[in-house]
Coordinates of C-alpha atoms in Angstrom, one line a residue:
X1 CA 96.6 80.8 105.6
X2 CA 98.7 81.0 102.4
X3 CA 102.3 79.9 102.8
X4 CA 105.0 82.5 102.2
X5 CA 106.2 82.5 98.6
X6 CA 109.6 81.0 99.6
X7 CA 107.7 77.8 100.6
X8 CA 105.8 77.7 97.4
X9 CA 108.8 78.3 95.1
X10 CA 112.1 77.0 96.5
X11 CA 114.1 77.4 93.3
X12 CA 117.5 78.7 94.3
X13 CA 117.7 80.4 90.9
X14 CA 114.8 82.6 91.8
X15 CA 116.4 83.6 95.0
X16 CA 119.6 84.6 93.3
X17 CA 117.8 86.5 90.5
X18 CA 115.7 88.4 93.0
X19 CA 118.7 89.3 95.2
X20 CA 120.5 90.5 92.1
X21 CA 117.6 92.7 91.1
X22 CA 117.4 94.1 94.6
X23 CA 121.1 94.9 94.7
X24 CA 120.9 96.8 91.5
X25 CA 117.9 98.9 92.8
X26 CA 119.6 99.4 96.1
X27 CA 122.6 101.0 94.4
X28 CA 120.4 103.7 92.8
X29 CA 118.2 104.5 95.8
X30 CA 120.3 106.9 97.9
X31 CA 117.3 108.3 99.8
X32 CA 116.3 104.9 101.2
X33 CA 119.9 104.1 101.9
X34 CA 120.3 107.3 104.0
X35 CA 117.0 106.6 105.8
X36 CA 118.0 103.0 106.4
X37 CA 121.3 104.0 108.1
X38 CA 119.3 106.3 110.4
X39 CA 116.6 103.6 111.1
X40 CA 119.2 101.0 111.9
X41 CA 120.7 103.3 114.6
X42 CA 117.4 104.6 116.0
X43 CA 115.1 101.5 115.6
X44 CA 112.0 103.7 115.3
X45 CA 109.7 100.7 114.3
X46 CA 110.7 98.3 117.1
X47 CA 107.6 96.4 118.2
X48 CA 105.5 97.6 115.1
X49 CA 104.0 95.2 112.6
X50 CA 103.8 96.8 109.1
X51 CA 101.3 95.2 106.7
X52 CA 101.9 96.1 103.0
X53 CA 100.0 95.6 99.8
X54 CA 102.2 96.9 97.0
X55 CA 103.6 96.0 93.6
X56 CA 106.2 93.5 94.8
X57 CA 109.3 94.2 92.6
X58 CA 112.8 95.3 93.3
X59 CA 112.2 98.9 94.4
X60 CA 109.4 97.9 96.7
X61 CA 111.6 95.3 98.2
X62 CA 114.1 98.0 99.2
X63 CA 111.4 99.9 101.0
X64 CA 110.3 96.7 102.9
X65 CA 113.8 95.9 104.0
X66 CA 114.4 99.5 105.0
X67 CA 111.4 99.3 107.3
X68 CA 112.5 96.0 108.6
X69 CA 116.0 97.4 109.3
X70 CA 114.2 99.9 111.5
X71 CA 112.9 97.2 113.8
X72 CA 109.5 96.4 112.2
X73 CA 108.0 93.0 111.4
X74 CA 106.9 93.4 107.8
X75 CA 104.3 91.3 106.0
X76 CA 103.7 92.0 102.4
X77 CA 101.6 90.9 99.4
X78 CA 100.9 92.1 95.9
X79 CA 98.3 94.8 95.1
X80 CA 97.8 93.5 91.5
X81 CA 97.6 89.9 90.3
X82 CA 100.1 90.5 87.5
X83 CA 102.7 92.9 89.0
X84 CA 104.6 90.7 91.3
X85 CA 108.1 89.6 90.3
X86 CA 108.3 86.1 91.8
X87 CA 112.1 86.1 92.1
X88 CA 112.0 89.4 94.1
X89 CA 109.2 88.0 96.3
X90 CA 111.4 84.9 97.1
X91 CA 114.4 87.1 97.8
X92 CA 112.4 89.5 99.9
X93 CA 110.9 86.7 102.0
X94 CA 114.5 85.7 102.8
X95 CA 115.2 89.2 104.3
X96 CA 115.2 89.1 108.1
X97 CA 112.0 90.5 109.5
X98 CA 110.1 90.3 106.2
X99 CA 107.4 87.7 105.1
X100 CA 106.2 87.9 101.5
X101 CA 103.0 86.3 100.3
X102 CA 103.1 87.8 96.8
X103 CA 102.9 85.7 93.8
X104 CA 102.4 86.6 90.1
X105 CA 99.4 85.3 88.2
X106 CA 97.0 84.5 91.1
X107 CA 93.3 84.4 90.7
X108 CA 90.9 86.5 92.7
X109 CA 90.6 84.0 95.5
X110 CA 94.3 83.6 95.9
X111 CA 94.8 87.4 95.7
X112 CA 92.5 88.0 98.7
X113 CA 93.8 84.9 100.5
X114 CA 97.3 86.4 100.5
X115 CA 95.8 89.8 101.7
X116 CA 94.2 88.0 104.6
X117 CA 97.6 86.3 105.3
X118 CA 99.1 89.7 105.7
X119 CA 96.2 90.8 108.0
X120 CA 96.8 87.7 110.0
X121 CA 100.1 89.3 111.3
X122 CA 97.8 91.9 113.0
X123 CA 99.5 95.0 111.5
X124 CA 99.8 98.2 113.6
X125 CA 100.6 100.2 110.4
X126 CA 99.4 99.6 106.8
X127 CA 101.2 100.7 103.6
X128 CA 98.9 100.3 100.6
X129 CA 98.8 100.9 96.9
X130 CA 95.2 101.1 95.8
X131 CA 93.4 100.7 99.1
X132 CA 92.6 97.0 99.1
X133 CA 94.4 96.3 102.4
X134 CA 92.7 99.1 104.2
X135 CA 89.2 98.1 102.9
X136 CA 89.7 94.4 103.7
X137 CA 90.6 95.4 107.3
X138 CA 87.6 97.6 107.7
X139 CA 85.2 95.2 106.1
X140 CA 86.4 91.8 107.4
X141 CA 88.6 92.5 110.4
X142 CA 87.3 95.7 112.1
X143 CA 88.5 94.4 115.5
X144 CA 92.1 95.2 114.5
X145 CA 91.4 98.8 113.9
X146 CA 91.8 99.7 117.6
X147 CA 95.5 98.8 117.6
X148 CA 96.3 100.3 114.2
X149 CA 98.2 103.5 114.5
X150 CA 97.6 104.6 110.9
X151 CA 98.6 104.0 107.3
X152 CA 100.0 105.3 104.1
X153 CA 98.4 105.2 100.6
X154 CA 100.7 105.3 97.5
X155 CA 98.5 105.9 94.5
X156 CA 95.9 108.3 93.1
X157 CA 93.1 105.6 92.9
X158 CA 93.7 104.6 96.5
X159 CA 93.5 108.2 97.7
X160 CA 90.3 108.7 95.8
X161 CA 88.8 105.6 97.4
X162 CA 90.0 106.6 100.9
X163 CA 88.5 110.1 100.6
X164 CA 85.2 108.7 99.5
X165 CA 85.4 106.3 102.4
X166 CA 86.1 109.2 104.8
X167 CA 83.3 111.3 103.4
X168 CA 80.9 108.4 104.2
X169 CA 82.3 108.3 107.7
X170 CA 83.7 104.8 107.2
X171 CA 87.4 105.4 107.5
X172 CA 88.3 104.5 111.1
X173 CA 92.0 105.3 111.3
X174 CA 94.3 108.0 109.9
X175 CA 95.8 107.6 106.4
X176 CA 98.5 109.7 104.8
X177 CA 97.9 110.6 101.2
X178 CA 101.5 109.9 100.1
X179 CA 100.3 110.2 96.4
X180 CA 99.5 113.9 96.9
X181 CA 102.9 115.1 98.0
X182 CA 105.0 117.1 95.5
X183 CA 107.8 114.5 95.7
X184 CA 105.3 111.9 94.6
X185 CA 103.1 113.7 92.1
X186 CA 105.8 115.8 90.3
X187 CA 108.1 112.8 89.7
X188 CA 106.4 109.5 90.2
X189 CA 103.1 110.3 88.5
X190 CA 104.6 112.5 85.7
X191 CA 108.0 111.0 84.9
X192 CA 107.5 107.5 86.4
X193 CA 104.1 106.7 84.8
X194 CA 105.0 108.5 81.6
X195 CA 108.3 106.7 81.0
X196 CA 107.5 103.3 82.3
X197 CA 104.1 103.0 80.5
X198 CA 105.6 103.9 77.2
X199 CA 108.6 101.6 77.7
X200 CA 106.3 98.7 78.6
X201 CA 104.1 99.3 75.6
X202 CA 107.1 99.6 73.2
X203 CA 108.8 96.4 74.6
X204 CA 105.6 94.4 74.5
X205 CA 104.5 95.4 71.0
X206 CA 108.0 96.1 69.4
X207 CA 106.5 99.1 67.7
X208 CA 107.8 102.7 67.4
X209 CA 106.2 105.8 68.8
X210 CA 107.3 108.2 66.0
X211 CA 104.4 109.0 63.7
X212 CA 101.8 107.1 65.8
X213 CA 98.6 108.9 67.0
X214 CA 98.5 108.3 70.8
X215 CA 95.2 108.9 72.6
X216 CA 95.7 109.7 76.3
X217 CA 92.6 109.4 78.4
X218 CA 92.8 111.8 81.3
X219 CA 95.1 114.8 81.9
X220 CA 95.9 114.5 85.5
X221 CA 99.5 114.2 86.6
X222 CA 99.8 110.7 85.1
X223 CA 98.1 111.7 81.9
X224 CA 100.4 114.7 81.6
X225 CA 103.4 112.5 81.9
X226 CA 102.2 110.0 79.3
X227 CA 101.3 112.8 76.9
X228 CA 104.6 114.6 77.4
X229 CA 106.7 111.5 76.9
X230 CA 104.8 110.4 73.8
X231 CA 105.1 113.9 72.3
X232 CA 108.8 113.7 73.1
X233 CA 109.1 110.5 71.0
X234 CA 107.5 112.2 68.0
X235 CA 104.0 110.8 68.4
X236 CA 100.9 112.8 67.7
X237 CA 99.0 113.2 70.9
X238 CA 95.2 113.5 71.4
X239 CA 93.9 114.1 75.0
X240 CA 90.4 113.2 76.2
X241 CA 89.1 114.7 79.4
X242 CA 85.9 115.3 81.4
X243 CA 87.3 118.1 83.6
X244 CA 87.1 121.5 81.7
X245 CA 90.2 123.0 83.3
X246 CA 92.4 120.0 82.6
X247 CA 91.1 119.9 79.1
X248 CA 91.9 123.6 78.6
X249 CA 95.4 123.0 80.1
X250 CA 96.0 120.2 77.6
X251 CA 94.8 122.5 74.8
X252 CA 97.1 125.3 75.9
X253 CA 100.0 122.9 76.0
X254 CA 99.5 122.2 72.3
X255 CA 97.7 118.8 72.4
X256 CA 94.5 118.1 70.4
X257 CA 91.6 117.7 72.8
X258 CA 88.6 115.6 71.7
X259 CA 85.9 113.5 73.1
X260 CA 86.7 109.8 73.1
X261 CA 84.0 109.0 70.4
X262 CA 86.0 111.2 68.0
X263 CA 89.5 110.2 69.2
X264 CA 88.5 106.5 68.8
X265 CA 88.5 106.8 65.0
X266 CA 92.0 108.4 64.9
X267 CA 94.2 106.7 67.5
X268 CA 96.8 104.0 66.9
X269 CA 97.6 103.5 70.6
X270 CA 95.1 104.3 73.5
X271 CA 96.4 104.8 77.0
X272 CA 93.9 105.3 79.9
X273 CA 95.1 107.2 83.0
X274 CA 91.9 108.3 84.7
X275 CA 91.4 105.8 87.6
X276 CA 87.7 105.6 86.6
X277 CA 85.7 102.9 84.9
X278 CA 84.3 102.6 81.3
X279 CA 86.6 105.0 79.7
X280 CA 86.8 103.0 76.5
X281 CA 83.6 101.2 75.8
X282 CA 81.6 99.3 73.1
X283 CA 80.8 102.3 70.9
X284 CA 84.4 103.2 70.8
X285 CA 85.5 99.8 69.6
X286 CA 83.3 100.2 66.6
X287 CA 85.2 103.3 65.5
X288 CA 88.7 101.9 65.9
X289 CA 91.0 101.0 63.0
X290 CA 92.5 97.6 62.5
X291 CA 95.6 97.0 64.6
X292 CA 95.0 99.5 67.4
X293 CA 96.6 98.9 70.8
X294 CA 94.8 99.5 74.1
X295 CA 96.7 99.9 77.4
X296 CA 95.7 101.0 80.9
X297 CA 98.0 103.1 83.0
X298 CA 95.4 103.6 85.7
X299 CA 95.3 101.3 88.8
X300 CA 92.4 98.8 88.2
X301 CA 91.4 96.9 85.1
X302 CA 88.1 98.7 84.7
X303 CA 89.0 101.5 82.3
X304 CA 88.6 99.4 79.2
X305 CA 85.4 97.5 78.9
X306 CA 86.8 94.1 78.2
X307 CA 83.5 92.3 78.6
X308 CA 82.0 94.3 75.8
X309 CA 85.1 93.8 73.6
X310 CA 84.9 90.1 74.2
X311 CA 81.2 90.0 73.2
X312 CA 82.0 91.9 70.0
X313 CA 84.9 89.7 69.0
X314 CA 84.4 86.7 66.7
X315 CA 87.9 85.4 67.7
X316 CA 90.5 86.1 70.4
X317 CA 94.0 84.9 70.6
X318 CA 97.4 85.9 72.0
X319 CA 99.1 87.9 69.4
X320 CA 102.3 88.4 71.4
X321 CA 103.3 87.6 75.0
X322 CA 101.2 89.9 77.1
X323 CA 99.0 91.1 74.2
X324 CA 95.6 89.7 73.4
X325 CA 94.0 90.2 70.0
X326 CA 90.3 90.6 69.6
X327 CA 89.1 90.1 66.0
X328 CA 85.9 91.8 64.9
X329 CA 83.4 90.4 62.4
X330 CA 84.7 92.8 59.8
X331 CA 88.3 91.5 60.2
X332 CA 89.6 94.4 62.3
X333 CA 91.9 93.5 65.2
X334 CA 92.0 95.3 68.5
X335 CA 94.9 94.5 70.8
X336 CA 94.8 94.8 74.6
X337 CA 97.9 94.7 76.7
X338 CA 98.2 93.0 80.2
X339 CA 94.6 92.1 80.4
X340 CA 93.7 95.8 80.8
X341 CA 95.7 95.9 84.0
X342 CA 98.4 98.4 84.9
X343 CA 100.5 98.3 81.8
X344 CA 103.8 99.5 83.3
X345 CA 103.8 96.7 85.9
X346 CA 101.6 93.9 84.5
X347 CA 103.1 93.1 81.0
X348 CA 105.6 90.2 81.0
X349 CA 108.5 92.6 80.3
X350 CA 107.4 95.5 82.5
X351 CA 109.7 96.8 85.3
X352 CA 107.6 99.6 86.8
X353 CA 108.8 103.1 87.4
X354 CA 112.5 104.0 87.1
X355 CA 114.5 103.2 90.2
X356 CA 115.4 106.8 91.0
X357 CA 111.8 107.9 90.8
X358 CA 110.6 105.2 93.2
X359 CA 113.4 106.1 95.6
X360 CA 111.7 109.5 96.0
X361 CA 108.2 108.1 96.4
X362 CA 109.3 105.3 98.8
X363 CA 111.4 107.8 100.8
X364 CA 108.2 109.7 101.4
X365 CA 106.5 106.4 102.4
X366 CA 109.3 105.7 104.9
X367 CA 109.3 109.1 106.7
X368 CA 105.5 108.9 106.7
X369 CA 105.5 105.6 108.6
X370 CA 108.1 107.1 111.0
X371 CA 105.7 110.1 111.5
X372 CA 102.9 107.7 112.4
X373 CA 105.0 105.9 114.9
X374 CA 106.2 109.0 116.6
X375 CA 103.1 111.2 116.4
X376 CA 100.2 109.0 115.3
X377 CA 98.1 110.1 118.3
X378 CA 98.0 113.6 116.8
X379 CA 96.0 112.5 113.7
X380 CA 92.3 111.7 113.8
X381 CA 90.7 109.1 111.6
X382 CA 90.5 110.2 108.0
X383 CA 92.8 111.2 105.1
X384 CA 95.7 113.5 105.9
X385 CA 98.3 115.3 103.8
X386 CA 101.8 114.3 104.6
X387 CA 103.4 117.2 106.6
X388 CA 105.3 119.3 104.1
X389 CA 108.5 119.2 106.2
X390 CA 108.7 115.5 105.6
X391 CA 108.4 115.9 101.8
X392 CA 111.1 118.6 102.0
X393 CA 113.3 116.3 104.1
X394 CA 113.3 113.7 101.3
X395 CA 114.0 116.3 98.7
X396 CA 117.0 117.5 100.6
X397 CA 118.4 114.0 100.9
X398 CA 118.0 113.6 97.2
X399 CA 119.8 116.9 96.4
X400 CA 122.7 116.0 98.6
X401 CA 123.0 112.6 97.0
X402 CA 123.1 114.2 93.6
X403 CA 125.7 116.8 94.7
X404 CA 123.3 119.7 94.1
X405 CA 123.6 122.8 96.2
X406 CA 120.8 125.4 96.4
X407 CA 120.4 128.8 98.0
X408 CA 118.8 129.6 101.4
X409 CA 116.7 132.5 102.4
X410 CA 118.4 135.2 104.4
X411 CA 116.8 136.3 107.7
X412 CA 115.6 139.5 105.9
X413 CA 114.0 137.4 103.1
X414 CA 112.3 135.1 105.6
X415 CA 110.9 138.2 107.5
X416 CA 109.7 139.8 104.2
X417 CA 107.9 136.7 103.1
X418 CA 106.2 136.2 106.4
X419 CA 105.0 139.8 106.9
X420 CA 101.9 141.4 105.5
X421 CA 103.3 144.9 106.3
X422 CA 105.8 145.1 103.5
X423 CA 104.3 146.6 100.3
X424 CA 105.3 148.5 97.3

């Protein structure tokens, strides 16, 4: 079993740096602070073991310590080899009730070894970002499923994988699709992915957005956020899509919509957000101008065909920290950020989504875990929507923290909205 990160890296400076990052995040996460106060009083997770595979950075650490404050034993590792902040992992491992196995820059074997270490705690609840923990349990440790109450999935890619698994009859415990709630999609996917992806790209490249042609692959919630934020920074935006209604939506919102083989010849920066593989492939590289930048804002490193790019290149070198240049035989250079991994979390300077955004998403995670503990027996194996009242609960906490008051329906309005008998 892999040793916890604190045993691998004992540097006191890492601990102090991680604690400082967590304290800053904690100050700006009023939803989790409110839930933590409630959890500390009620101890809803007493006796539960929560296994987590997440991006281990400061905001995630606050979620983990919030669950631990509610009585859980928490074991956590990373869900991406490059997204862990080692100082935060060290600090999180020092939190009572939490064991962190996450470490940045691990290879494939080390990544799954850490995942198995989390599973070794025999979790009764799983909290995942991308689905790797759920799949590892089903494939390698099915004997644990009988004692697992359920789980929560954070991201679009993971929900897609879980639904496919459920369709094949292979998902053996209930999973909440946290990604699909309004409090996640409307803020995390749009504002979080949009802002953090562009910020990471700008900091890694030190280039401006104004005047650039930015090609956004995919116009789901994440793609909408990236396109909107790039447009807001005076870039020219081209959207590529395979789904006709999303393509039409992008067109009606004023973006150029083109197939990738045409966009490839026009873009300065390419950002994939599809969650699918082979979005930018060999033929596209042939069309690209010298100096283009390729980045992936989807979950896994399969959207850009790096094998094909490597085969085409006559030379490859690190142009900047976190940016690999591939030189073609005609002298053109194509640059890839973060090894094609999640750009807003895997570049050396990336910090992930803004703190306030993740407070909302992780608030939904926390109340979803509470729902599983309190009512897990009511959910069959499969993928479930988070009950709307839980999403609304988190929104109300946020509004109160922001000092925002809203109207309430009168009894007459409630009756009108719920009656089919009222007409013109």
